[in-house]
mmCIF file of C-alpha atoms in Angstrom:
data_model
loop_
_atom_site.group_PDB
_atom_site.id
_atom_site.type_symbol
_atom_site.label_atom_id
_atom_site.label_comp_id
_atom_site.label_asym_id
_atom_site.label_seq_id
_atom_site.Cartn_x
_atom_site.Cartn_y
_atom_site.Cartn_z
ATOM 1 C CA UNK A 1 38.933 -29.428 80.953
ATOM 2 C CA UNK A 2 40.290 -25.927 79.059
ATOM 3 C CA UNK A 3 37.221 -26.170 77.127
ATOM 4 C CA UNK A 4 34.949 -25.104 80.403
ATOM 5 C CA UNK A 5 37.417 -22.814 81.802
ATOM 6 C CA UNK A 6 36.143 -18.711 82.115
ATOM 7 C CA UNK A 7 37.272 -16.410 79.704
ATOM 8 C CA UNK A 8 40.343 -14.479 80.871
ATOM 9 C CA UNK A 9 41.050 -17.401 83.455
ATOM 10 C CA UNK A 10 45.203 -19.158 83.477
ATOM 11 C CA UNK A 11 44.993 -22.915 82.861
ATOM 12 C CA UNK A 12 46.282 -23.969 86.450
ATOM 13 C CA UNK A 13 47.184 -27.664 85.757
ATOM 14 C CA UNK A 14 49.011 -29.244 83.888
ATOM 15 C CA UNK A 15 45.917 -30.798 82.058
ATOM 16 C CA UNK A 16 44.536 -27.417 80.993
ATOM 17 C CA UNK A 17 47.777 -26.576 79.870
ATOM 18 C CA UNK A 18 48.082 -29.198 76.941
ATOM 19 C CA UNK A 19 43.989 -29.297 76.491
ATOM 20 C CA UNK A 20 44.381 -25.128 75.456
ATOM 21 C CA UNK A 21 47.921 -26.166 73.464
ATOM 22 C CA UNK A 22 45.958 -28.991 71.814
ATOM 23 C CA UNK A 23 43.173 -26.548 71.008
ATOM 24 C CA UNK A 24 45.275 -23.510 69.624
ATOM 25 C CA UNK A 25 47.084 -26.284 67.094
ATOM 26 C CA UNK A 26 43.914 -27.658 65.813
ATOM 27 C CA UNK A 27 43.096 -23.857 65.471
ATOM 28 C CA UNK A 28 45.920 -23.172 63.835
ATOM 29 C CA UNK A 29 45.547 -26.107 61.360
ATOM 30 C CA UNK A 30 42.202 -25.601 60.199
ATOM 31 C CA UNK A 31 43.238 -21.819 59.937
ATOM 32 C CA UNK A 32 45.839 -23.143 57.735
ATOM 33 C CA UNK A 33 43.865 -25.632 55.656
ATOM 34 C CA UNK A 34 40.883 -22.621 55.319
ATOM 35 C CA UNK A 35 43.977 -20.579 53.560
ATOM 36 C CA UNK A 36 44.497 -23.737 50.810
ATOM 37 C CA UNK A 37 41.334 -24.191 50.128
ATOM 38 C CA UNK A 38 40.703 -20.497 49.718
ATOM 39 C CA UNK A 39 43.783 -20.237 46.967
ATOM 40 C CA UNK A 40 42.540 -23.941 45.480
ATOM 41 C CA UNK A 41 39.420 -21.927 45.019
ATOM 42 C CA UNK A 42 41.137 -19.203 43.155
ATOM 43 C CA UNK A 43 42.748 -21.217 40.900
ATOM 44 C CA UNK A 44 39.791 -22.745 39.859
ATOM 45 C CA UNK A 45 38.489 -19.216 38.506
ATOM 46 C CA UNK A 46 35.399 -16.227 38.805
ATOM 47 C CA UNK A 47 32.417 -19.230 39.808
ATOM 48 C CA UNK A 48 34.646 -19.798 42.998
ATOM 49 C CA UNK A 49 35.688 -16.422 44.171
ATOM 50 C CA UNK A 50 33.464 -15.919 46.742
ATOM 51 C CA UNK A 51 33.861 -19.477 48.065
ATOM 52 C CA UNK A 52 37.899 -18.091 48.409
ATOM 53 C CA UNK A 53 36.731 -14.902 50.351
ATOM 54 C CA UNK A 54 34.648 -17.041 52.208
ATOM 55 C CA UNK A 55 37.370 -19.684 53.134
ATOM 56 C CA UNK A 56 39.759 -16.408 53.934
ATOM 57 C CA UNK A 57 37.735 -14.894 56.018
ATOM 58 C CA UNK A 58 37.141 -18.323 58.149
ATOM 59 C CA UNK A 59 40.801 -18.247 58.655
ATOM 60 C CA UNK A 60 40.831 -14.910 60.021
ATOM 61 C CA UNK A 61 38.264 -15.489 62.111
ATOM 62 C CA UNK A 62 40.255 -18.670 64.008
ATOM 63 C CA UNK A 63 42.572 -15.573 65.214
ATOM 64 C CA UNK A 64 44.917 -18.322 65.667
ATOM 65 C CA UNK A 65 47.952 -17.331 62.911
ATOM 66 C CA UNK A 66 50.493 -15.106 63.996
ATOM 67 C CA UNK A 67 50.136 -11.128 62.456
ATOM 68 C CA UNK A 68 51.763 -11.545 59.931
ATOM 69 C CA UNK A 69 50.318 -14.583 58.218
ATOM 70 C CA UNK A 70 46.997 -13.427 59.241
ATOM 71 C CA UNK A 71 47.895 -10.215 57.273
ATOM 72 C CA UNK A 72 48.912 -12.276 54.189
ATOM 73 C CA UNK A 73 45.010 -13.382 54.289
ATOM 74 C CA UNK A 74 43.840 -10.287 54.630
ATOM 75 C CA UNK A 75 45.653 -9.563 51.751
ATOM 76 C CA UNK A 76 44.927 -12.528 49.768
ATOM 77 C CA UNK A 77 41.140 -11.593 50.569
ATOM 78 C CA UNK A 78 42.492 -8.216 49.186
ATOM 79 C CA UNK A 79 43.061 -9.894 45.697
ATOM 80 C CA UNK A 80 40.217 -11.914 45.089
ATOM 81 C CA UNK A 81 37.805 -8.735 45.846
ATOM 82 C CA UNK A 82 40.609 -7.228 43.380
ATOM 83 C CA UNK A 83 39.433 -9.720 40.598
ATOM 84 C CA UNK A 84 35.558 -9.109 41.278
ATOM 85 C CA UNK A 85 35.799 -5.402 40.986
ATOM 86 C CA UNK A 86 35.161 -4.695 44.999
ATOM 87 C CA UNK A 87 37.603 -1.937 45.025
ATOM 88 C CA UNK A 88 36.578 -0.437 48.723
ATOM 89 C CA UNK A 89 36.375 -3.586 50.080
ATOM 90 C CA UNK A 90 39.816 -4.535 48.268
ATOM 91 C CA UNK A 91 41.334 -0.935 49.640
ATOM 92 C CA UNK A 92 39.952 -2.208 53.253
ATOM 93 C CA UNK A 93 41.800 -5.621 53.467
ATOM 94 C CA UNK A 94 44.814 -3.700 52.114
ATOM 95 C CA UNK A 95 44.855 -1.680 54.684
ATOM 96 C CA UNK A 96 43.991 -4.643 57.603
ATOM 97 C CA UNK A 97 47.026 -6.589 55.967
ATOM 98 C CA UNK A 98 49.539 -3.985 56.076
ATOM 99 C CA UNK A 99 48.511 -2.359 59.910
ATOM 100 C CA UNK A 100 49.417 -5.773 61.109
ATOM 101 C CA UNK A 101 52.240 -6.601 59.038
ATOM 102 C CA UNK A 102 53.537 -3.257 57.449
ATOM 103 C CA UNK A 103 56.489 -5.186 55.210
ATOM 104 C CA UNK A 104 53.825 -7.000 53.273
ATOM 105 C CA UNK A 105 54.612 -5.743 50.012
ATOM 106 C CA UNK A 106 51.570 -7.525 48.092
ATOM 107 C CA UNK A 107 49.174 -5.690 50.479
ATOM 108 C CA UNK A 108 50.999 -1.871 49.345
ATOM 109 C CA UNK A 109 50.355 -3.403 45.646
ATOM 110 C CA UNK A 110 46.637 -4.299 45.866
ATOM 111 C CA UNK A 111 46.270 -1.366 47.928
ATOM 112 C CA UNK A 112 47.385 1.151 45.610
ATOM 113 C CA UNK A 113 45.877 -0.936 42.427
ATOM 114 C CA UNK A 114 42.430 -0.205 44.952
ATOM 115 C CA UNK A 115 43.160 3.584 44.772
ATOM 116 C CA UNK A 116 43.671 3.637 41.223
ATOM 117 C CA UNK A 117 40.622 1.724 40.505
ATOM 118 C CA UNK A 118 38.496 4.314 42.781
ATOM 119 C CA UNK A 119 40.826 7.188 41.083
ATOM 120 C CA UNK A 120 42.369 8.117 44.463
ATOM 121 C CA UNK A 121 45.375 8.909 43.022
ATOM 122 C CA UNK A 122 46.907 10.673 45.955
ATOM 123 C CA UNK A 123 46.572 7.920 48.263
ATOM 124 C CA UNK A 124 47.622 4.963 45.254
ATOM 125 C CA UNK A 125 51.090 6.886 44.567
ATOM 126 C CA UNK A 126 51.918 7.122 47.925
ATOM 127 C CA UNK A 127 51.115 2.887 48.793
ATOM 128 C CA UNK A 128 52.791 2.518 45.550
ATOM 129 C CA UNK A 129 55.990 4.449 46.710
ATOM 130 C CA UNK A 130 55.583 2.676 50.629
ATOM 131 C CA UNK A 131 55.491 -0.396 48.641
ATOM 132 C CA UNK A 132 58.809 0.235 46.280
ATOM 133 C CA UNK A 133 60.778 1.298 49.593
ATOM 134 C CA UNK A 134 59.873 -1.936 51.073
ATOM 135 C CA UNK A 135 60.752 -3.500 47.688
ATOM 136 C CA UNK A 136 62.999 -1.521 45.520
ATOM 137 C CA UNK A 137 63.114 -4.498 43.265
ATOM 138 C CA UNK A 138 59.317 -5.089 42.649
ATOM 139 C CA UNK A 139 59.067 -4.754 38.815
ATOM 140 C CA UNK A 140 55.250 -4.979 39.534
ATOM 141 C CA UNK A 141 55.001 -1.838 41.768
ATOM 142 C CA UNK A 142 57.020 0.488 39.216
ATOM 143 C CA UNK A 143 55.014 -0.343 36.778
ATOM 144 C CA UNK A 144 51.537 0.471 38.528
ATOM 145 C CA UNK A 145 53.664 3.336 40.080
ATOM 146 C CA UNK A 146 54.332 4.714 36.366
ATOM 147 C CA UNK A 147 50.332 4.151 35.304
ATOM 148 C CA UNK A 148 49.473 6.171 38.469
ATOM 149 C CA UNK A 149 51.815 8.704 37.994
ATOM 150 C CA UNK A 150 50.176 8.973 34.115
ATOM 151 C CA UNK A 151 46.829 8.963 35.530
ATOM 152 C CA UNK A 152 47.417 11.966 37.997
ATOM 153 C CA UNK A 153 49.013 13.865 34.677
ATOM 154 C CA UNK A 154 46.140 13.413 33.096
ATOM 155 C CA UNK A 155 43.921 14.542 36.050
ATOM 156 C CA UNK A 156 45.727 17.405 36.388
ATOM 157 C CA UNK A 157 45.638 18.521 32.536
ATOM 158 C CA UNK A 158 41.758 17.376 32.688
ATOM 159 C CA UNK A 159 41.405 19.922 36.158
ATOM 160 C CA UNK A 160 43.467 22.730 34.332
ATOM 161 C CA UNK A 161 41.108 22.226 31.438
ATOM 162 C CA UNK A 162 38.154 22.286 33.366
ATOM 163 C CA UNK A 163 39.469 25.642 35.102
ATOM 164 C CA UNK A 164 40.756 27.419 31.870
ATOM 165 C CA UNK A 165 36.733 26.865 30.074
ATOM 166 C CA UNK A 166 34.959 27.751 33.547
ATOM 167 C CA UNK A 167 36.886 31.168 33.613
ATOM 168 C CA UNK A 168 36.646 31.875 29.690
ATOM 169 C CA UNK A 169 32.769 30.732 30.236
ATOM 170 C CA UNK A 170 32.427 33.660 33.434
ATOM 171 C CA UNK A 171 34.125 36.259 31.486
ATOM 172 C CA UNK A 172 31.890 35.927 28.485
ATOM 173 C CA UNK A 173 28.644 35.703 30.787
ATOM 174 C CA UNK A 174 30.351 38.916 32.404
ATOM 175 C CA UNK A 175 30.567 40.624 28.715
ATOM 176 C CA UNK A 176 27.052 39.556 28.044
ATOM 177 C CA UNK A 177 25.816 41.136 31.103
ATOM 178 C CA UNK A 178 28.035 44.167 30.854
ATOM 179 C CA UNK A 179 26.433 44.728 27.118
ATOM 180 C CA UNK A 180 23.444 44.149 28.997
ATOM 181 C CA UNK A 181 22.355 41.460 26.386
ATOM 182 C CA UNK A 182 19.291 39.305 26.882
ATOM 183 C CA UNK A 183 19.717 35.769 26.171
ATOM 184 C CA UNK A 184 16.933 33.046 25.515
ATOM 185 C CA UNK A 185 16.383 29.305 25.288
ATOM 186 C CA UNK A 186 18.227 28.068 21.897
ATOM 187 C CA UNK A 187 16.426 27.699 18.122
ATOM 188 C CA UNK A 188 17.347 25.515 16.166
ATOM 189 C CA UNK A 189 20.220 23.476 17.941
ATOM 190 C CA UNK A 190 19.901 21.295 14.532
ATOM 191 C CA UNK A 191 21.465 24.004 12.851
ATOM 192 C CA UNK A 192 23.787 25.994 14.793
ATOM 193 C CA UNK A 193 24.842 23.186 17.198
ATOM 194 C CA UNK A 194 27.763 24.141 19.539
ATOM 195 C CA UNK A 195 27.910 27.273 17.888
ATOM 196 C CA UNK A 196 29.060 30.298 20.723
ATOM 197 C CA UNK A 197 30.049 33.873 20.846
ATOM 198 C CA UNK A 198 33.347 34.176 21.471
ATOM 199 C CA UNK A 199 35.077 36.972 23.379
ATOM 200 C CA UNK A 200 38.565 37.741 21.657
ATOM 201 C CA UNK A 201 41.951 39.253 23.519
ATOM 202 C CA UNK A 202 40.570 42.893 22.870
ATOM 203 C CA UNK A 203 37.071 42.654 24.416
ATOM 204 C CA UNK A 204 35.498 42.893 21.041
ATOM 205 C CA UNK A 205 32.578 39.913 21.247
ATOM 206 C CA UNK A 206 31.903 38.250 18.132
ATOM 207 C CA UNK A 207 29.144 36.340 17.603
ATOM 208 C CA UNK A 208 27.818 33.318 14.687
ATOM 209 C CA UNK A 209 25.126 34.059 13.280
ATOM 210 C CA UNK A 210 21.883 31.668 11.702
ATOM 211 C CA UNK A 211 20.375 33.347 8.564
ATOM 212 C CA UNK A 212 17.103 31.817 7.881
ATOM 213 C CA UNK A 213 14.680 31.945 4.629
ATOM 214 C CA UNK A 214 11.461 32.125 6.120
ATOM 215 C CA UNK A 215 9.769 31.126 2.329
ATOM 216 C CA UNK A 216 11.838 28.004 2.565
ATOM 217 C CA UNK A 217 11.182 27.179 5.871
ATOM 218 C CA UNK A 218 7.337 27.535 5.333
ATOM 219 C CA UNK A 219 5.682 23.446 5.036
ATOM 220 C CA UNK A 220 3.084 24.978 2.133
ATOM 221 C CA UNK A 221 6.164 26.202 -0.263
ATOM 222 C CA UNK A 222 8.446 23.792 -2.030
ATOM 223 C CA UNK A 223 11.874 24.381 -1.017
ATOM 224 C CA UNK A 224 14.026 26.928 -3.485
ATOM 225 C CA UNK A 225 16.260 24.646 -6.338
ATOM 226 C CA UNK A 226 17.691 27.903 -6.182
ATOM 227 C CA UNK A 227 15.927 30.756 -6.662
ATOM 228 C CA UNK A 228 15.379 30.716 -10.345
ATOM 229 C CA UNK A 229 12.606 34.005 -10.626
ATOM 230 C CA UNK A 230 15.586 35.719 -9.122
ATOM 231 C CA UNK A 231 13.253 37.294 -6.460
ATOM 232 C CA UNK A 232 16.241 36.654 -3.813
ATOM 233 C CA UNK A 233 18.552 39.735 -5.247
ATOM 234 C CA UNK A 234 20.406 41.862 -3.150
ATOM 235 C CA UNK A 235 18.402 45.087 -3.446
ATOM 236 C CA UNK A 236 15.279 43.035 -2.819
ATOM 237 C CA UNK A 237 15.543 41.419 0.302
ATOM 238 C CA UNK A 238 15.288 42.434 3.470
ATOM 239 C CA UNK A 239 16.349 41.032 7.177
ATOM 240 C CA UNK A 240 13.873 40.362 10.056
ATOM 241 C CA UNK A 241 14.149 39.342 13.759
ATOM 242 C CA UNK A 242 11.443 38.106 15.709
ATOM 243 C CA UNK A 243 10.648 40.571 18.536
ATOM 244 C CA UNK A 244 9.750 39.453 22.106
ATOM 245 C CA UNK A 245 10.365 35.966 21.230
ATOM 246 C CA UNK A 246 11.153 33.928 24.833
ATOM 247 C CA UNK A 247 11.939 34.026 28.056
ATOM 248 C CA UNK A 248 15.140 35.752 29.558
ATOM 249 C CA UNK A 249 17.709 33.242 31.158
ATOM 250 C CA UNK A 250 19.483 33.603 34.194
ATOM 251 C CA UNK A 251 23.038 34.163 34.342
ATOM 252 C CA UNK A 252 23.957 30.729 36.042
ATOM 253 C CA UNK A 253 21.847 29.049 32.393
ATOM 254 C CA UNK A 254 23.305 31.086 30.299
ATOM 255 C CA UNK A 255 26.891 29.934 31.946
ATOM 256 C CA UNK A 256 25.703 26.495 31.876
ATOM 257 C CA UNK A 257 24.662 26.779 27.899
ATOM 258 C CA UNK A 258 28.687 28.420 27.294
ATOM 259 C CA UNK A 259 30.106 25.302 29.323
ATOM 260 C CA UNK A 260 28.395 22.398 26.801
ATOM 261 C CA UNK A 261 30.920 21.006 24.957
ATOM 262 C CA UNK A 262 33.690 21.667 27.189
ATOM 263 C CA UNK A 263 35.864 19.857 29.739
ATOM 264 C CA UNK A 264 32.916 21.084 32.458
ATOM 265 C CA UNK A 265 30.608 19.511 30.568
ATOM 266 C CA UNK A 266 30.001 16.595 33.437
ATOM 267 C CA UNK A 267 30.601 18.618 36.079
ATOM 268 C CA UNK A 268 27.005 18.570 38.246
ATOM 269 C CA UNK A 269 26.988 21.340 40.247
ATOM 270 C CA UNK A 270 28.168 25.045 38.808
ATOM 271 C CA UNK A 271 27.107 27.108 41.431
ATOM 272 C CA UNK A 272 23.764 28.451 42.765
ATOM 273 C CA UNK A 273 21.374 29.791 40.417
ATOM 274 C CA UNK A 274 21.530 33.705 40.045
ATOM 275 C CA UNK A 275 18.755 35.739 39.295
ATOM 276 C CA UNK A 276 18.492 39.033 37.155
ATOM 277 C CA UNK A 277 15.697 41.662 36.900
ATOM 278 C CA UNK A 278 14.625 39.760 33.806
ATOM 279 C CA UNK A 279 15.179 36.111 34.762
ATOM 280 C CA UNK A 280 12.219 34.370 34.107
ATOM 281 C CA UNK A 281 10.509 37.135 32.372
ATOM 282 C CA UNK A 282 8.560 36.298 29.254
ATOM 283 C CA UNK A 283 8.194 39.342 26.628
ATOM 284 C CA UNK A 284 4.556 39.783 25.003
ATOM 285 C CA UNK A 285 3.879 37.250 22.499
ATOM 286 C CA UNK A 286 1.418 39.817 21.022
ATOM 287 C CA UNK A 287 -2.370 38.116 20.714
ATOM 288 C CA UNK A 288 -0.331 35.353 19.601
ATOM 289 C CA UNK A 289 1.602 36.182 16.669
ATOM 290 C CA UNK A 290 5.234 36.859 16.007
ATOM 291 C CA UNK A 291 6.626 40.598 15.384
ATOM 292 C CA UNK A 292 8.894 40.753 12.917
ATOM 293 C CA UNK A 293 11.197 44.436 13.071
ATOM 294 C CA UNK A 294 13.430 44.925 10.153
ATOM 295 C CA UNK A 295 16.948 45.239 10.589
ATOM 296 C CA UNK A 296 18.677 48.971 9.774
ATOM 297 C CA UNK A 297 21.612 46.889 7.456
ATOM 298 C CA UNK A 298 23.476 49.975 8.351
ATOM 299 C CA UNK A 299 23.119 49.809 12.352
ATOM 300 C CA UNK A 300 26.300 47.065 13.873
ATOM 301 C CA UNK A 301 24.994 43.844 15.076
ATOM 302 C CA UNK A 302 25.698 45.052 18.713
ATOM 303 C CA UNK A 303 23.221 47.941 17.977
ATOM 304 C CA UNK A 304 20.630 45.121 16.932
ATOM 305 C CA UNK A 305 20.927 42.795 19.734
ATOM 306 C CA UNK A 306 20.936 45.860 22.261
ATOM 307 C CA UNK A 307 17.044 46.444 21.358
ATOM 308 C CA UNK A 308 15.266 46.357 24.563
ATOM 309 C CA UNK A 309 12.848 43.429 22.273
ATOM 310 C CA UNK A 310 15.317 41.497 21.094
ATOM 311 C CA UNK A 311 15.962 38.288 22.951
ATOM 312 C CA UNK A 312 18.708 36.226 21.120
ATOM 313 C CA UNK A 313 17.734 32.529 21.374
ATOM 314 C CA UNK A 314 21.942 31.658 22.380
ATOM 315 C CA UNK A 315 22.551 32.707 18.387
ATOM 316 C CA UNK A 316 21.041 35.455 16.701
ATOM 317 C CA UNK A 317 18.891 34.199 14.383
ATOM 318 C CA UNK A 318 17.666 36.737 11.493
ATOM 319 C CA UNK A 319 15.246 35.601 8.712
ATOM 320 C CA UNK A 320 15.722 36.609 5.122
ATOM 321 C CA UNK A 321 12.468 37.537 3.219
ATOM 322 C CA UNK A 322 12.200 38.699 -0.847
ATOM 323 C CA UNK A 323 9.961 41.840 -1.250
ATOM 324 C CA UNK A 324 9.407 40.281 -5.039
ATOM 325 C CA UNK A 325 8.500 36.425 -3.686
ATOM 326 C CA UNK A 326 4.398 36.020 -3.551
ATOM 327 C CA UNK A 327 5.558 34.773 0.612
ATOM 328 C CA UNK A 328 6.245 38.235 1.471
ATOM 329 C CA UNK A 329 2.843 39.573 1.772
ATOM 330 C CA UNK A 330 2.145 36.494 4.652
ATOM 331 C CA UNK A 331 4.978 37.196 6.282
ATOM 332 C CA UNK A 332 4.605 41.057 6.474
ATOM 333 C CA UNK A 333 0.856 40.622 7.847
ATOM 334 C CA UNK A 334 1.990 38.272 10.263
ATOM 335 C CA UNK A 335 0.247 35.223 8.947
ATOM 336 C CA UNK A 336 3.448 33.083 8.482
ATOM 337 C CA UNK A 337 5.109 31.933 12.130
ATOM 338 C CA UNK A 338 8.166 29.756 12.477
ATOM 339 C CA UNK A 339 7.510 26.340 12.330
ATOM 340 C CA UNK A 340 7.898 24.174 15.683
#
């Protein structure tokens, strides 16, 4: 009988001949009836899909359909993994349907709809465009070929974005460096939120600035309703910075600060981290109280952030205290400190 013969041996009679004929049909119809119950299966909806893969695959596995039914299972198992969201698997039976039958339209279609899913663009426009020369016609295909073609648009604007903040981010990490600024952690993100210097066409850097009013910010004084003694005049107050305050930043954080808010935003990995003389450095936090220096009002604001003690928390922050108010003999003695 065929069914003892070694593998790789001829039938030599007649016998073996019709046993291995007999065989390969009943292959070929339970191959067959695999395929109807897998698309029965799909009809039926979500609760069956695997039972459809499963049935598909059992076809395959008869290797008894010619290539290019087989590839129309491959492709059908293509569909299903489609419909659960099994994109790479989907891609893979694509790709099994069409090496074996390369005019199987559906399989270009489910291959490309695989690629978009997994935002391959490259590789879904061009199954998308194998697909439409197989099947100028398709009405399908053009359409996934035109949301393909949108998607990679809007890649590429999303990329040139990404590009145009990363370079305006390294230039104004290059100014900050040049000006040989010292940048901190950030104060009061509650406040100033994505608040940045900016760096205009002329090289002139121009930066936001937080005024604070340390008597208002103090938990023991009831906040201002607004300054009715009128001890907040212009001739009687006087600006502050808080000297030593932090530790210096690295370029590559200080980059990674200028990029929040942008179209980098996501992006995981900037670049190694570069170190400065001061990276890491903490200033003297003097026996543990603050050090307030008053601010020259007629000095520029590049003059002030130049001091060798003055590390600006991302936004200079300057406090505003009244010489009149009954606060400013705390805060000149050093026995008021910013609130956590």
């Amino acid at each position: 009988m065929a069914l003892w013969m070694e593998t790789g041996s001829e039938p030599k009679t007649e016998t073996e001949i019709a046993d291995l004929q007999a065989i390969s049909a009943l292959k070929e119809s339970t191959a067959l009836e695999l395929k109807e119950q897998g698309n029965e299966f799909v009809k039926k909806g979500k609760k069956h899909y695997s039972e459809a893969i499963d049935c598909y695959s059992r076809a395959i596995n008869q290797k008894a359909l010619n290539d290019q039914d087989t590839s129309v299972l491959f492709s059908n198992t293509a569909h299903v993994n489609l419909l659960l969201g099994n994109y790479r698997r989907a891609l893979s039976d694509s790709q099994d349907a069409i090496k074996l039958f390369p005019a199987n339209v559906k399989a270009y279609y489910r291959a490309a709809k695989a690629c978009l899913s997994l935002q391959l663009l490259s590789e879904a426009k061009s199954y998308s465009e194998s697909g439409i020369e197989k099947d100028p016609s398709n009405k399908e295909l053009k359409k996934l070929a035109e949301q393909i073609d949108l998607k990679k648009l809007e890649q590429e604007q999303r990329e040139a974005q990404v590009s145009k903040a990363f370079v305006e981010a390294k230039v104004l990490v290059s100014a900050i460096k040049d000006r040989r600024l010292k940048i901190g952690k950030a104060l009061y993100r509650e406040l100033t939120g994505l608040r940045k210097p900016v760096l205009d066409r002329n090289g002139i850097l121009h930066w936001p600035v937080l005024l604070l009013y340390a008597e208002v910010m103090s938990k023991s004084s009831p906040p201002l309703p607004w300054d009715k003694e009128n001890h907040y005049t212009r001739d009687a107050i006087e600006l502050y910075y808080e000297a030593g305050s932090g530790v210096c930043l690295s370029m590559t954080k200080i980059l990674r600060y200028l990029l929040e808010g942008t179209a980098v935003s996501n992006v995981q990995s900037i670049g190694e981290e570069e170190k400065d003389a001061t990276d890491g450095s903490p200033y003297s936090s003097f026996a543990g109280s603050s050090k307030w220096v008053t601010v020259n009002e007629k000095r520029t604001l590049h003059d002030v952030l130049k001091e060798a003690n003055f590390i600006i928390p991302m936004i200079p922050v300057f406090y505003v205290v009244s010489k009149r108010s009954g606060f400013y003999k705390d805060f000149s003695t050093g026995k008021w400190t910013p609130p956590v």
